[in-house]
């Protein structure tokens, strides 16, 4: 990976991401202080966001992970494949799904559906990035970080063919990279 050559522009700097995560953490702390919070991160894209957000949540909480995939390269297939379920029983818990990006909405809509049958006390969604221009199902994040244009982004956990997750910022990938 040649970072300088592959990234067209930075959409969210390290500084902006830090501020955004702090803001979301404050809201979540306030809203969940008397609740039974279970943070559910979606592998793999949300791991960086989850690990930063977790340290800004100052109320009692437990964490777990789910894994799904719907992407092939830079395109959603529209079909969500279920890969890993929760280890913790969510019954009676206030679930907050922690996602890297809300794009078409298909993944989150599917996951909410899966969790709805499990007798959780509540289910909400926190998405770091939001691309409302590309929505295909009617779903909104209860906690939303940064609204971005409909461009394919990488970094801060987000990948293109498993690469670029380690960039500390979110950037737009040069189309030449995936058109190759
Ligand atoms: P959705 O189902 O279309 O809302 O997409 C959700 C998942 O697709 C996210 O959790 C990401 O893993 C992936 N995704 C969507 N847009 C992007 C992007 O711009 N860059 C990298 N991954 C993306
Ligand atoms: Mg993801």
Short mmCIF file of C-alpha atoms and ligand atoms in Angstrom, two decimals:
data_model
loop_
_atom_site.label_atom_id
_atom_site.label_comp_id
_atom_site.label_asym_id
_atom_site.label_seq_id
_atom_site.Cartn_x
_atom_site.Cartn_y
_atom_site.Cartn_z
CA UNK A 1 0.00 0.00 0.00
CA UNK A 2 1.34 3.38 -0.98
CA UNK A 3 -0.75 5.65 1.19
CA UNK A 4 0.07 8.95 -0.57
CA UNK A 5 -0.60 7.48 -3.99
CA UNK A 6 -3.82 5.61 -3.15
CA UNK A 7 -5.72 8.18 -1.10
CA UNK A 8 -7.39 10.97 -3.06
CA UNK A 9 -8.33 13.12 -0.05
CA UNK A 10 -8.85 12.97 3.69
CA UNK A 11 -12.54 13.10 4.66
CA UNK A 12 -12.17 12.84 8.44
CA UNK A 13 -8.84 13.69 10.09
CA UNK A 14 -7.51 12.03 13.25
CA UNK A 15 -8.48 15.15 15.17
CA UNK A 16 -12.05 15.19 13.82
CA UNK A 17 -12.47 11.48 14.53
CA UNK A 18 -11.27 11.97 18.11
CA UNK A 19 -13.72 14.83 18.72
CA UNK A 20 -16.57 12.86 17.13
CA UNK A 21 -15.91 9.77 19.24
CA UNK A 22 -15.76 11.90 22.40
CA UNK A 23 -19.10 13.51 21.55
CA UNK A 24 -20.76 10.15 20.89
CA UNK A 25 -19.26 8.73 24.10
CA UNK A 26 -20.68 11.61 26.16
CA UNK A 27 -24.18 11.12 24.68
CA UNK A 28 -24.10 7.37 25.23
CA UNK A 29 -22.82 7.75 28.81
CA UNK A 30 -25.67 10.13 29.59
CA UNK A 31 -28.38 8.03 27.93
CA UNK A 32 -27.29 4.63 29.32
CA UNK A 33 -26.20 5.46 32.85
CA UNK A 34 -29.16 3.67 34.45
CA UNK A 35 -29.39 0.93 31.83
CA UNK A 36 -27.93 -2.45 31.08
CA UNK A 37 -25.66 -1.55 28.17
CA UNK A 38 -24.35 -4.18 25.75
CA UNK A 39 -22.13 -2.68 23.03
CA UNK A 40 -22.14 -4.91 19.95
CA UNK A 41 -19.40 -4.18 17.45
CA UNK A 42 -19.60 -5.48 13.89
CA UNK A 43 -16.41 -7.15 12.69
CA UNK A 44 -14.17 -6.23 11.18
CA UNK A 45 -14.74 -2.64 10.08
CA UNK A 46 -15.96 -1.31 13.43
CA UNK A 47 -13.08 -2.54 15.63
CA UNK A 48 -11.08 0.71 15.62
CA UNK A 49 -14.16 2.82 16.30
CA UNK A 50 -15.31 0.39 18.99
CA UNK A 51 -11.99 0.43 20.84
CA UNK A 52 -11.90 4.25 20.89
CA UNK A 53 -15.60 4.66 21.69
CA UNK A 54 -15.47 2.12 24.50
CA UNK A 55 -12.98 4.27 26.41
CA UNK A 56 -15.32 7.29 26.14
CA UNK A 57 -18.28 5.39 27.57
CA UNK A 58 -18.14 6.09 31.30
CA UNK A 59 -21.08 3.97 32.46
CA UNK A 60 -21.19 0.23 33.17
CA UNK A 61 -21.21 -1.83 29.99
CA UNK A 62 -20.27 -5.17 28.48
CA UNK A 63 -19.09 -5.77 24.93
CA UNK A 64 -19.53 -8.41 22.28
CA UNK A 65 -18.99 -8.90 18.56
CA UNK A 66 -20.91 -10.08 15.53
CA UNK A 67 -19.54 -10.70 12.07
CA UNK A 68 -21.31 -10.40 8.75
CA UNK A 69 -20.23 -9.60 5.24
CA UNK A 70 -21.99 -8.20 2.23
CA UNK A 71 -19.16 -6.56 0.33
CA UNK A 72 -17.08 -7.81 -2.51
CA UNK A 73 -14.33 -5.25 -3.24
CA UNK A 74 -16.02 -1.85 -3.20
CA UNK A 75 -19.55 -3.04 -4.03
CA UNK A 76 -22.29 -4.37 -1.79
CA UNK A 77 -23.72 -7.65 -3.02
CA UNK A 78 -27.02 -6.81 -1.30
CA UNK A 79 -26.94 -10.22 0.38
CA UNK A 80 -25.74 -10.35 3.98
CA UNK A 81 -23.79 -13.42 5.07
CA UNK A 82 -23.95 -14.23 8.78
CA UNK A 83 -20.52 -15.26 10.10
CA UNK A 84 -20.38 -14.91 13.87
CA UNK A 85 -23.05 -14.60 16.55
CA UNK A 86 -22.93 -13.03 20.01
CA UNK A 87 -21.36 -14.92 22.93
CA UNK A 88 -23.40 -13.00 25.52
CA UNK A 89 -27.14 -13.65 25.80
CA UNK A 90 -28.73 -10.24 25.00
CA UNK A 91 -31.99 -10.99 26.84
CA UNK A 92 -32.96 -7.97 28.97
CA UNK A 93 -29.95 -5.95 27.77
CA UNK A 94 -29.95 -2.52 26.13
CA UNK A 95 -28.11 -3.27 22.91
CA UNK A 96 -26.19 -0.57 21.10
CA UNK A 97 -24.90 -1.76 17.72
CA UNK A 98 -21.56 -0.07 16.97
CA UNK A 99 -20.97 0.16 13.21
CA UNK A 100 -18.27 1.80 11.13
CA UNK A 101 -20.57 3.09 8.38
CA UNK A 102 -24.24 3.21 7.48
CA UNK A 103 -24.33 3.03 3.70
CA UNK A 104 -27.18 1.22 1.91
CA UNK A 105 -28.48 0.24 5.36
CA UNK A 106 -28.90 -3.41 4.35
CA UNK A 107 -26.41 -4.75 6.92
CA UNK A 108 -27.83 -2.86 9.91
CA UNK A 109 -31.38 -3.59 8.92
CA UNK A 110 -30.53 -7.30 8.76
CA UNK A 111 -28.71 -7.25 12.12
CA UNK A 112 -31.51 -5.37 13.86
CA UNK A 113 -33.87 -8.05 12.56
CA UNK A 114 -31.66 -10.83 13.92
CA UNK A 115 -31.47 -9.18 17.36
CA UNK A 116 -35.16 -8.28 17.54
CA UNK A 117 -36.16 -11.88 18.27
CA UNK A 118 -33.91 -12.17 21.33
CA UNK A 119 -35.90 -10.29 24.01
CA UNK A 120 -33.45 -7.42 24.40
CA UNK A 121 -34.75 -4.45 26.43
CA UNK A 122 -33.87 -2.07 23.57
CA UNK A 123 -31.87 -2.00 20.33
CA UNK A 124 -30.20 1.15 19.01
CA UNK A 125 -27.56 1.94 16.44
CA UNK A 126 -24.40 4.05 16.63
CA UNK A 127 -22.65 4.62 13.29
CA UNK A 128 -19.41 6.56 13.00
CA UNK A 129 -19.99 7.47 9.35
CA UNK A 130 -23.22 7.97 7.49
CA UNK A 131 -23.70 8.02 3.71
CA UNK A 132 -27.41 8.97 3.47
CA UNK A 133 -27.10 9.44 -0.31
CA UNK A 134 -26.83 5.70 -0.85
CA UNK A 135 -29.62 4.40 1.41
CA UNK A 136 -31.66 1.47 0.05
CA UNK A 137 -33.69 0.64 3.15
CA UNK A 138 -35.34 3.03 5.60
CA UNK A 139 -33.01 3.05 8.60
CA UNK A 140 -31.41 5.82 10.65
CA UNK A 141 -28.62 5.80 13.22
CA UNK A 142 -29.71 6.77 16.74
CA UNK A 143 -26.17 8.08 17.25
CA UNK A 144 -24.47 9.41 14.16
CA UNK A 145 -20.87 10.60 13.83
CA UNK A 146 -19.98 12.23 10.52
CA UNK A 147 -22.18 12.51 7.42
CA UNK A 148 -20.11 11.90 4.28
CA UNK A 149 -20.81 12.07 0.54
CA UNK A 150 -21.46 8.94 -1.46
CA UNK A 151 -17.82 8.02 -2.04
CA UNK A 152 -15.92 4.84 -1.21
CA UNK A 153 -13.79 5.47 1.89
CA UNK A 154 -11.08 3.55 3.73
CA UNK A 155 -9.12 3.85 6.97
CA UNK A 156 -9.91 3.83 10.70
CA UNK A 157 -11.05 0.21 10.36
CA UNK A 158 -12.66 0.45 6.92
CA UNK A 159 -11.10 -1.58 4.14
CA UNK A 160 -10.86 -2.14 0.45
CA UNK A 161 -10.17 -5.87 -0.10
CA UNK A 162 -8.93 -6.07 3.54
CA UNK A 163 -6.36 -3.28 3.06
CA UNK A 164 -6.08 0.25 4.51
CA UNK A 165 -7.78 -0.57 7.86
CA UNK A 166 -4.70 0.73 9.70
CA UNK A 167 -4.86 4.31 8.39
CA UNK A 168 -5.54 6.63 11.36
CA UNK A 169 -7.90 8.85 9.31
CA UNK A 170 -10.80 8.24 6.89
CA UNK A 171 -9.95 8.97 3.27
CA UNK A 172 -11.41 8.58 -0.20
CA UNK A 173 -9.71 5.88 -2.20
CA UNK A 174 -8.60 6.85 -5.70
CA UNK A 175 -11.00 5.16 -8.14
CA UNK A 176 -7.96 3.94 -10.13
CA UNK A 177 -7.15 1.62 -7.20
CA UNK A 178 -10.38 -0.39 -7.51
CA UNK A 179 -10.78 0.08 -11.25
CA UNK A 180 -7.41 -1.64 -11.84
P1 LIG B 1 -24.45 -1.29 4.03
O1 LIG B 1 -25.03 -2.64 4.29
O2 LIG B 1 -24.47 -0.95 2.56
O3 LIG B 1 -25.06 -0.17 4.86
O4 LIG B 1 -22.90 -1.35 4.32
C1 LIG B 1 -22.44 -1.68 5.53
C2 LIG B 1 -21.05 -2.25 5.48
O5 LIG B 1 -20.43 -2.12 4.20
C3 LIG B 1 -20.19 -1.45 6.40
O6 LIG B 1 -20.21 -2.01 7.67
C4 LIG B 1 -18.84 -1.53 5.77
O7 LIG B 1 -18.15 -2.66 6.24
C5 LIG B 1 -19.10 -1.67 4.30
N1 LIG B 1 -18.99 -0.36 3.61
C6 LIG B 1 -19.97 0.45 3.19
N2 LIG B 1 -19.49 1.57 2.61
C7 LIG B 1 -18.14 1.44 2.67
C8 LIG B 1 -17.05 2.30 2.25
O8 LIG B 1 -17.21 3.41 1.70
N3 LIG B 1 -15.81 1.82 2.49
C9 LIG B 1 -15.57 0.62 3.09
N4 LIG B 1 -16.54 -0.20 3.51
C10 LIG B 1 -17.82 0.21 3.30
MG1 LIG B 2 -18.62 -3.30 8.50
#
